[in-house]
PDB file of N, CA and C in Angstrom:
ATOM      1  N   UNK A   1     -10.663 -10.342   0.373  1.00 94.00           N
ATOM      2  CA  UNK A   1     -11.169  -8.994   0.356  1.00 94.00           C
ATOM      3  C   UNK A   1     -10.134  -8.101  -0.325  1.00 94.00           C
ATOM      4  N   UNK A   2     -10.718  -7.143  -1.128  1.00 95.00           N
ATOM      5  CA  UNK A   2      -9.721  -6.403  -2.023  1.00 95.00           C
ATOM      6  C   UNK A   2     -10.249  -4.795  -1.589  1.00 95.00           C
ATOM      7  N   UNK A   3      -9.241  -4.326  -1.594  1.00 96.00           N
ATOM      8  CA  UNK A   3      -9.348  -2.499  -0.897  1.00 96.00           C
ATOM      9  C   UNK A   3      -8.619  -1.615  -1.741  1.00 96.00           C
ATOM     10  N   UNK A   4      -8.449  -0.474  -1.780  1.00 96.00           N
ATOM     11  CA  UNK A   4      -8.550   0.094  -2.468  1.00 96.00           C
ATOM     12  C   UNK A   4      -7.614   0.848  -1.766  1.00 96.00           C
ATOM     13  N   UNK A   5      -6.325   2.169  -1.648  1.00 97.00           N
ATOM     14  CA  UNK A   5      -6.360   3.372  -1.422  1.00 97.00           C
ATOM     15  C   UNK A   5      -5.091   4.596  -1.926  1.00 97.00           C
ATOM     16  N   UNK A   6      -5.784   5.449  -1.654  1.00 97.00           N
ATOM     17  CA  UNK A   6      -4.984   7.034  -2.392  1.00 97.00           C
ATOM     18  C   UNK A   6      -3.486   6.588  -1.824  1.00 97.00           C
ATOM     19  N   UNK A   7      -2.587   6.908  -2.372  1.00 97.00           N
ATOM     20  CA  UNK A   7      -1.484   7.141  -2.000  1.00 97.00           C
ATOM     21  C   UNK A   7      -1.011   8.282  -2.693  1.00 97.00           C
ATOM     22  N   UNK A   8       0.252   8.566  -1.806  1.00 96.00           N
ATOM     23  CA  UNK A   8       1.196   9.593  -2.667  1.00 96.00           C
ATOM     24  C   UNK A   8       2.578   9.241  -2.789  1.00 96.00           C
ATOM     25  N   UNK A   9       3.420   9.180  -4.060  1.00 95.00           N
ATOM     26  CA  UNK A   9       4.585   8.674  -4.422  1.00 95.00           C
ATOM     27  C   UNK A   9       4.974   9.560  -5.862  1.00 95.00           C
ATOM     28  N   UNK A  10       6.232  10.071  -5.343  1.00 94.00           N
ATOM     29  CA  UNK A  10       6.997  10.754  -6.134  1.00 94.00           C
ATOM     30  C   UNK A  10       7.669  10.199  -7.722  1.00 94.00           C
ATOM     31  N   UNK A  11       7.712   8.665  -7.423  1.00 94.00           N
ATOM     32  CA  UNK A  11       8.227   8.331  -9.091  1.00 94.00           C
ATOM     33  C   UNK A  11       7.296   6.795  -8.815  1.00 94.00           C
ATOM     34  N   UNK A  12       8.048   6.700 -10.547  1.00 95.00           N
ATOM     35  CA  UNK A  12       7.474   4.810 -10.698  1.00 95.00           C
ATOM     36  C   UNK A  12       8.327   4.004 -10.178  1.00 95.00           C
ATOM     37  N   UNK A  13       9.743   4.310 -10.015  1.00 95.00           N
ATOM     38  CA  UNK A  13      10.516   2.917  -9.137  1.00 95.00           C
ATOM     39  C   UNK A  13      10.027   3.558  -8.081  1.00 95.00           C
ATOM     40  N   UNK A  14       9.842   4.642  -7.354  1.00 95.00           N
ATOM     41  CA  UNK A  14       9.153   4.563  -5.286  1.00 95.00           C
ATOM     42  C   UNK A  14       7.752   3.291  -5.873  1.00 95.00           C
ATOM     43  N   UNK A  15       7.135   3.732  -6.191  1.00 96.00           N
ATOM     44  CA  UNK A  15       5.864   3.104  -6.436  1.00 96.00           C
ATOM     45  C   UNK A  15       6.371   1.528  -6.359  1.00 96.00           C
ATOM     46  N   UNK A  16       7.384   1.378  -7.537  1.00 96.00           N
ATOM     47  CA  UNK A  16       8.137  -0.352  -7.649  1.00 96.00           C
ATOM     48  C   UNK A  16       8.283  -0.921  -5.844  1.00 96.00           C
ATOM     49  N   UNK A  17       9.131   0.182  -5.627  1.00 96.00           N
ATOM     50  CA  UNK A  17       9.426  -0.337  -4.614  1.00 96.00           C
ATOM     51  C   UNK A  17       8.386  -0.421  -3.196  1.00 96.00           C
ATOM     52  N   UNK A  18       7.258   0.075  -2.850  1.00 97.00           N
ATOM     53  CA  UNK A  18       5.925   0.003  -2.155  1.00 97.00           C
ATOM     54  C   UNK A  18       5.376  -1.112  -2.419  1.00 97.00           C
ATOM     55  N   UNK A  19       5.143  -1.503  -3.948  1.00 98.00           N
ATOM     56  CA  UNK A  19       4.242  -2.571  -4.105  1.00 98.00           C
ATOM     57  C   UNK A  19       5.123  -3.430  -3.820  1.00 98.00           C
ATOM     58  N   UNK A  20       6.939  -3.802  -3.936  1.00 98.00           N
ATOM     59  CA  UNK A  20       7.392  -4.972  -3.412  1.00 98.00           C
ATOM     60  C   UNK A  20       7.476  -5.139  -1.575  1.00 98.00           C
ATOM     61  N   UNK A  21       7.361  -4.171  -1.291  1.00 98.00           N
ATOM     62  CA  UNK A  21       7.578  -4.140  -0.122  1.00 98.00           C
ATOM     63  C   UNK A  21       6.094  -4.553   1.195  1.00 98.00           C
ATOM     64  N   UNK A  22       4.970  -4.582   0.184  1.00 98.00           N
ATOM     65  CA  UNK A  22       3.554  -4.261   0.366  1.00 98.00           C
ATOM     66  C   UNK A  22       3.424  -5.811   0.266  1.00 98.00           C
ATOM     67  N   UNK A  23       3.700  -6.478  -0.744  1.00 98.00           N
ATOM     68  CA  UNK A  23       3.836  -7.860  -0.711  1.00 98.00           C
ATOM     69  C   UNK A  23       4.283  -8.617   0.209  1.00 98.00           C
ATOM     70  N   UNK A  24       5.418  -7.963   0.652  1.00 98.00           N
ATOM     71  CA  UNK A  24       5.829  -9.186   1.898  1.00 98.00           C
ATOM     72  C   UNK A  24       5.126  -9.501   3.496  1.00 98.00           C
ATOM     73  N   UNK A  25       4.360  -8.318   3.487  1.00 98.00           N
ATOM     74  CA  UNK A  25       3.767  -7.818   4.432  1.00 98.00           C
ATOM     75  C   UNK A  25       2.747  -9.168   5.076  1.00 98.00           C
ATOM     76  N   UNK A  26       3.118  -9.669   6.087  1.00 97.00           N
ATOM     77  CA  UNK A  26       1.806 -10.789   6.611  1.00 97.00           C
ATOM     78  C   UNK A  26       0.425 -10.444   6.374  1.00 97.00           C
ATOM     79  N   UNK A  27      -0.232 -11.212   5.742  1.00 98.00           N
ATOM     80  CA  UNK A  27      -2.112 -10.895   5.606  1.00 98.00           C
ATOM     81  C   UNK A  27      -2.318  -9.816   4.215  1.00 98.00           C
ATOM     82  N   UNK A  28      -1.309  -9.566   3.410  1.00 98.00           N
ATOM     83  CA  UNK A  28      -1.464  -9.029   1.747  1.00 98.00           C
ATOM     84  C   UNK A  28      -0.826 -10.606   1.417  1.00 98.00           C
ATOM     85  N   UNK A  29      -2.239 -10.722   0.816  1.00 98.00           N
ATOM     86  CA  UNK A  29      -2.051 -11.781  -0.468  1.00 98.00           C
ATOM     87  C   UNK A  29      -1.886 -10.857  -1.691  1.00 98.00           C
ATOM     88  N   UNK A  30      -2.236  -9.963  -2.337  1.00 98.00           N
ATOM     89  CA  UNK A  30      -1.353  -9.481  -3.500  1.00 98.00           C
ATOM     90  C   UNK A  30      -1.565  -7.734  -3.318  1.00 98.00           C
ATOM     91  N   UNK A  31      -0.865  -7.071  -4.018  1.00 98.00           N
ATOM     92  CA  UNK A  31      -0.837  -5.927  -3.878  1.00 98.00           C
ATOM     93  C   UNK A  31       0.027  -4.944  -5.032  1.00 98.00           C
ATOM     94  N   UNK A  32      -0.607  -4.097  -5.572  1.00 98.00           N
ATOM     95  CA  UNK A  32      -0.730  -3.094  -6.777  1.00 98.00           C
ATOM     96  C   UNK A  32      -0.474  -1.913  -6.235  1.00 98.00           C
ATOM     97  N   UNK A  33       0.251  -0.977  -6.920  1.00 97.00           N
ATOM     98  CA  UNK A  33       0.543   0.005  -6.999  1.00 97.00           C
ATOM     99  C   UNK A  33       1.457   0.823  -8.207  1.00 97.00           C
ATOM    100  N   UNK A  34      -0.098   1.651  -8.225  1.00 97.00           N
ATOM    101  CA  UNK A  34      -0.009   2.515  -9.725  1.00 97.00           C
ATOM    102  C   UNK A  34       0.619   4.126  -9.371  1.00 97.00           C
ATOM    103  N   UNK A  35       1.772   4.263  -9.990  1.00 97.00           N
ATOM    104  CA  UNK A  35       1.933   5.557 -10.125  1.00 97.00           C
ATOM    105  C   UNK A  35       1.536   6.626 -10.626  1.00 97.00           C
ATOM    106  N   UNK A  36       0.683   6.055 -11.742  1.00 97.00           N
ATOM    107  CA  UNK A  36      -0.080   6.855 -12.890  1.00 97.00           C
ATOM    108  C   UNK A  36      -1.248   7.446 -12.092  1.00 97.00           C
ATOM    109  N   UNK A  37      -2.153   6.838 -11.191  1.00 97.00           N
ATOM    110  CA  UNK A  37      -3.166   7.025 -10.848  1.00 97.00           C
ATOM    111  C   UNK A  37      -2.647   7.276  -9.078  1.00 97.00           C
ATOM    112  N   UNK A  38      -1.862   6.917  -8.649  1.00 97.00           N
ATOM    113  CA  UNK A  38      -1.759   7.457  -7.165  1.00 97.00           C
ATOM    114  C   UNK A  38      -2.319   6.547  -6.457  1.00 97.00           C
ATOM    115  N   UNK A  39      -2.683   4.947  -6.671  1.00 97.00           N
ATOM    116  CA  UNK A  39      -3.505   3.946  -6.091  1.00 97.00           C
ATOM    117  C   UNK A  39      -2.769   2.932  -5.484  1.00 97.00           C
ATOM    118  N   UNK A  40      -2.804   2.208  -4.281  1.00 97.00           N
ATOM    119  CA  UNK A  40      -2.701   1.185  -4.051  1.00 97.00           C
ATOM    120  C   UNK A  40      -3.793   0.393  -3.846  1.00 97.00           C
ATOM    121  N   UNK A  41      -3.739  -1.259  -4.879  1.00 98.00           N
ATOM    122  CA  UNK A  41      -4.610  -2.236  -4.505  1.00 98.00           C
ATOM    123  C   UNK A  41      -4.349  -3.403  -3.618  1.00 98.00           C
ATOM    124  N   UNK A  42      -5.247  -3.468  -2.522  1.00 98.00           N
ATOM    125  CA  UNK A  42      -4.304  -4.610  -1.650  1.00 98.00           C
ATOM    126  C   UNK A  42      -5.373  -5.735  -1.870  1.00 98.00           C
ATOM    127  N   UNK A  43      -4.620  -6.939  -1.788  1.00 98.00           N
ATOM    128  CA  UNK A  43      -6.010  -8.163  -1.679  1.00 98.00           C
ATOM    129  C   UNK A  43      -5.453  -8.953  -0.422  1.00 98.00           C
ATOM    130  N   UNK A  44      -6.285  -8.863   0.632  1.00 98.00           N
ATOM    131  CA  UNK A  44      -6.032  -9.630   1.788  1.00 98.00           C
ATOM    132  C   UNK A  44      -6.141 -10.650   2.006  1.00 98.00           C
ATOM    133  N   UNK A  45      -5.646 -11.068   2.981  1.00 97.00           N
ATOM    134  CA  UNK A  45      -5.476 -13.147   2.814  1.00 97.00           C
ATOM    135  C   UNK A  45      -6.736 -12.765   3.766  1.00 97.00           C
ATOM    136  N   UNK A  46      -7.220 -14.732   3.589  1.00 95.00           N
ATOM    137  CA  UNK A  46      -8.533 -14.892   4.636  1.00 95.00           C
ATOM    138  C   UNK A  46      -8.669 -14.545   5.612  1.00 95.00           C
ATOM    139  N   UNK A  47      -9.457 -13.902   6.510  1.00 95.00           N
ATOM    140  CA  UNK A  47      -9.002 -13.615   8.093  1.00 95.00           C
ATOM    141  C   UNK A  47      -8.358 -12.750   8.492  1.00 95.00           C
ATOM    142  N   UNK A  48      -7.527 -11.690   7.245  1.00 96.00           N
ATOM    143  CA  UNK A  48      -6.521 -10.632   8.221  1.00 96.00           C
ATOM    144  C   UNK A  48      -7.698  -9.818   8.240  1.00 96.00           C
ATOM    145  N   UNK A  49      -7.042  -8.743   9.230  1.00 95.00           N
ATOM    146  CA  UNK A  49      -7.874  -7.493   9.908  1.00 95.00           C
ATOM    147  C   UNK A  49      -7.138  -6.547   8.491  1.00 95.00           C
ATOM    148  N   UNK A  50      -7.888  -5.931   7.568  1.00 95.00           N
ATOM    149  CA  UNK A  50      -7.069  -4.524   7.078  1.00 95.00           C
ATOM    150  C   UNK A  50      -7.045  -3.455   7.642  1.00 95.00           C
ATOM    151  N   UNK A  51      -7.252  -2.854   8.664  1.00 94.00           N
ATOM    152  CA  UNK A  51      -6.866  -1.986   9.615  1.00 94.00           C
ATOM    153  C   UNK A  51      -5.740  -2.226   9.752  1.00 94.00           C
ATOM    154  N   UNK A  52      -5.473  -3.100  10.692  1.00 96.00           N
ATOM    155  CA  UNK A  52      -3.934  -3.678  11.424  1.00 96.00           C
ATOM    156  C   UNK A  52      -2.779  -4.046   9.998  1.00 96.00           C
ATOM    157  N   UNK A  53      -3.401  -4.813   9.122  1.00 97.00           N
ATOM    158  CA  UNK A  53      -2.714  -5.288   8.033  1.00 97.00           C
ATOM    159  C   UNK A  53      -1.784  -3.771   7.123  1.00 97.00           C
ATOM    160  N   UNK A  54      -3.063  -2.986   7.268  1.00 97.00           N
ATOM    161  CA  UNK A  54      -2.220  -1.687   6.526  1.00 97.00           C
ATOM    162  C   UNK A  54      -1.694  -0.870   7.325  1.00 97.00           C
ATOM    163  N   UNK A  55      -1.672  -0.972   8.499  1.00 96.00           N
ATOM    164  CA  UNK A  55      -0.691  -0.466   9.516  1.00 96.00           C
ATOM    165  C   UNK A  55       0.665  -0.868   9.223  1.00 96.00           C
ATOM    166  N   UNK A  56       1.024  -2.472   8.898  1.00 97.00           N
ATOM    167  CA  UNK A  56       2.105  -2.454   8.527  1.00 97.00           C
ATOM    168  C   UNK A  56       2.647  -2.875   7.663  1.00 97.00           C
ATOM    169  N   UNK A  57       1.583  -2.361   6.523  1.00 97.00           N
ATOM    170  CA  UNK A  57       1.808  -2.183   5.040  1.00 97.00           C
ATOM    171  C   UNK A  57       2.874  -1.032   5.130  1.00 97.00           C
ATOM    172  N   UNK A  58       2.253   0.121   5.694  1.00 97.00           N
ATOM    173  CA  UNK A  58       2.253   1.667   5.772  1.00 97.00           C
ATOM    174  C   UNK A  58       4.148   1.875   6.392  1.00 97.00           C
ATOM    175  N   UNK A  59       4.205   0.939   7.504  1.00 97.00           N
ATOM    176  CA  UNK A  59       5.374   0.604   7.695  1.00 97.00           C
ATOM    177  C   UNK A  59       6.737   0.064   6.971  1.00 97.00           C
ATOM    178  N   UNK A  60       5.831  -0.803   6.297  1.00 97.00           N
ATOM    179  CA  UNK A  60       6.885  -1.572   5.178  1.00 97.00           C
ATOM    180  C   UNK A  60       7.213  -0.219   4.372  1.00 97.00           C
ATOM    181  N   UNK A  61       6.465   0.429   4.083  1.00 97.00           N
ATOM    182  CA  UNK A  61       6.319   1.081   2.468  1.00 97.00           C
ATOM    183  C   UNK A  61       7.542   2.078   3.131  1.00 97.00           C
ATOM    184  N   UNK A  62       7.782   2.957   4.406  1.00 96.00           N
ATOM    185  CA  UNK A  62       8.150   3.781   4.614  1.00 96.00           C
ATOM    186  C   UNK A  62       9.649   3.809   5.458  1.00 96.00           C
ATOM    187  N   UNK A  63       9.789   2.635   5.062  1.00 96.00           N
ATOM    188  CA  UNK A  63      11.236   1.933   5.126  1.00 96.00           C
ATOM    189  C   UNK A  63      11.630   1.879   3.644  1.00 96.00           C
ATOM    190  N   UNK A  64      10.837   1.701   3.112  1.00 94.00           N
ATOM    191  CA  UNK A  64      11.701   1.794   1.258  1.00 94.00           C
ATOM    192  C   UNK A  64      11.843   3.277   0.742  1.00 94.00           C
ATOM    193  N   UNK A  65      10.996   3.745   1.326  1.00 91.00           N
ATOM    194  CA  UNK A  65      10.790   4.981   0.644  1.00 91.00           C
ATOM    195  C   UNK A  65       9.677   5.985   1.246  1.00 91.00           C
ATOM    196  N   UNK A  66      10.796   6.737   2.408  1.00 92.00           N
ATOM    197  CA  UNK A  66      10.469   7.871   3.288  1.00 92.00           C
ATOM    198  C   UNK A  66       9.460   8.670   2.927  1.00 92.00           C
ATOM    199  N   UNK A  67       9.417   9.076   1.794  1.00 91.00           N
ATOM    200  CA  UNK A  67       8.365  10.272   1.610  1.00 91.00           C
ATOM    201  C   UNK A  67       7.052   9.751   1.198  1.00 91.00           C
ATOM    202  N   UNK A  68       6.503   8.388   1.115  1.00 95.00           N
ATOM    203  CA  UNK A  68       5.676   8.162   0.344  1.00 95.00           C
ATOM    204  C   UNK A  68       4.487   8.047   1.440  1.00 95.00           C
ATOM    205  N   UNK A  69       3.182   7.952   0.921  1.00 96.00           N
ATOM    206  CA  UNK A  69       1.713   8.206   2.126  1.00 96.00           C
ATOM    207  C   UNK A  69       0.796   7.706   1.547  1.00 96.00           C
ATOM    208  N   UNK A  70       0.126   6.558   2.518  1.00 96.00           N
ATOM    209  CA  UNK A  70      -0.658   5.568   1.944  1.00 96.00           C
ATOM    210  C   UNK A  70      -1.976   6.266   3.140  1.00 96.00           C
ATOM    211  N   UNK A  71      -2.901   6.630   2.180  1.00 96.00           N
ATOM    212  CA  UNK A  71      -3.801   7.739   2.859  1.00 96.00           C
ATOM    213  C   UNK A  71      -5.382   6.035   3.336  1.00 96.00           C
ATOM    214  N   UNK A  72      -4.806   5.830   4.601  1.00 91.00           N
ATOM    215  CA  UNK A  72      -5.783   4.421   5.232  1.00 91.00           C
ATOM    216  C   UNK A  72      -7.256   4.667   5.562  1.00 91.00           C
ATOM    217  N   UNK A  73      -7.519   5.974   5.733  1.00 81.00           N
ATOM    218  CA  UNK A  73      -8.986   6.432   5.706  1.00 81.00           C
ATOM    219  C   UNK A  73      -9.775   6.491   4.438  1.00 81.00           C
ATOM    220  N   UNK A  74      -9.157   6.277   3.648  1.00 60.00           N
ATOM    221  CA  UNK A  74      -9.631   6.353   2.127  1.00 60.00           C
ATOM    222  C   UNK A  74     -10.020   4.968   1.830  1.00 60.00           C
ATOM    223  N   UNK A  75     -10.053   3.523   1.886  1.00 57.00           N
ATOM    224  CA  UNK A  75      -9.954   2.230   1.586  1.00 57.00           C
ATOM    225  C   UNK A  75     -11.421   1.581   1.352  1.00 57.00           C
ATOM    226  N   UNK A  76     -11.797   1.594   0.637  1.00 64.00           N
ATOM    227  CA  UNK A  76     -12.868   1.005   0.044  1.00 64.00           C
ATOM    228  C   UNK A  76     -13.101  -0.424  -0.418  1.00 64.00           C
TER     229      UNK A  76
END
């Protein structure tokens, strides 16, 4: 399953550093993030919950880089 959502990030290395950090995350099988457009793409492994999964996406991301906001009501 692949989702979709708004984020907000101040440069392209914050962004670098979200999508590496978004990767390691248990239950993201791959994961994108565009600075140009303000997007993160997540693709979930079989079976994770993306609720819970971007809970601690959202976590990861905000250990690399404090100011950034991965808007989870938005995910399509």
């Amino acid at each position: 399953m692949k989702k979709t959502y708004k984020i907000e990030v101040d440069c392209a290395n914050c962004a670098l550093k979200m999508e590496e950090a978004a990767k390691k995350v248990s239950g993201v099988e791959d994961a994108t993030v565009s600075f140009m457009t303000q997007k993160m793409k997540v693709e979930f492994t079989e079976g994770a919950e993306p609720g819970q999964v971007m809970q601690d996406v959202r976590k990861a991301c905000k250990k690399v880089e404090e100011d950034c906001e991965i808007f989870l009501d938005e995910g399509r």
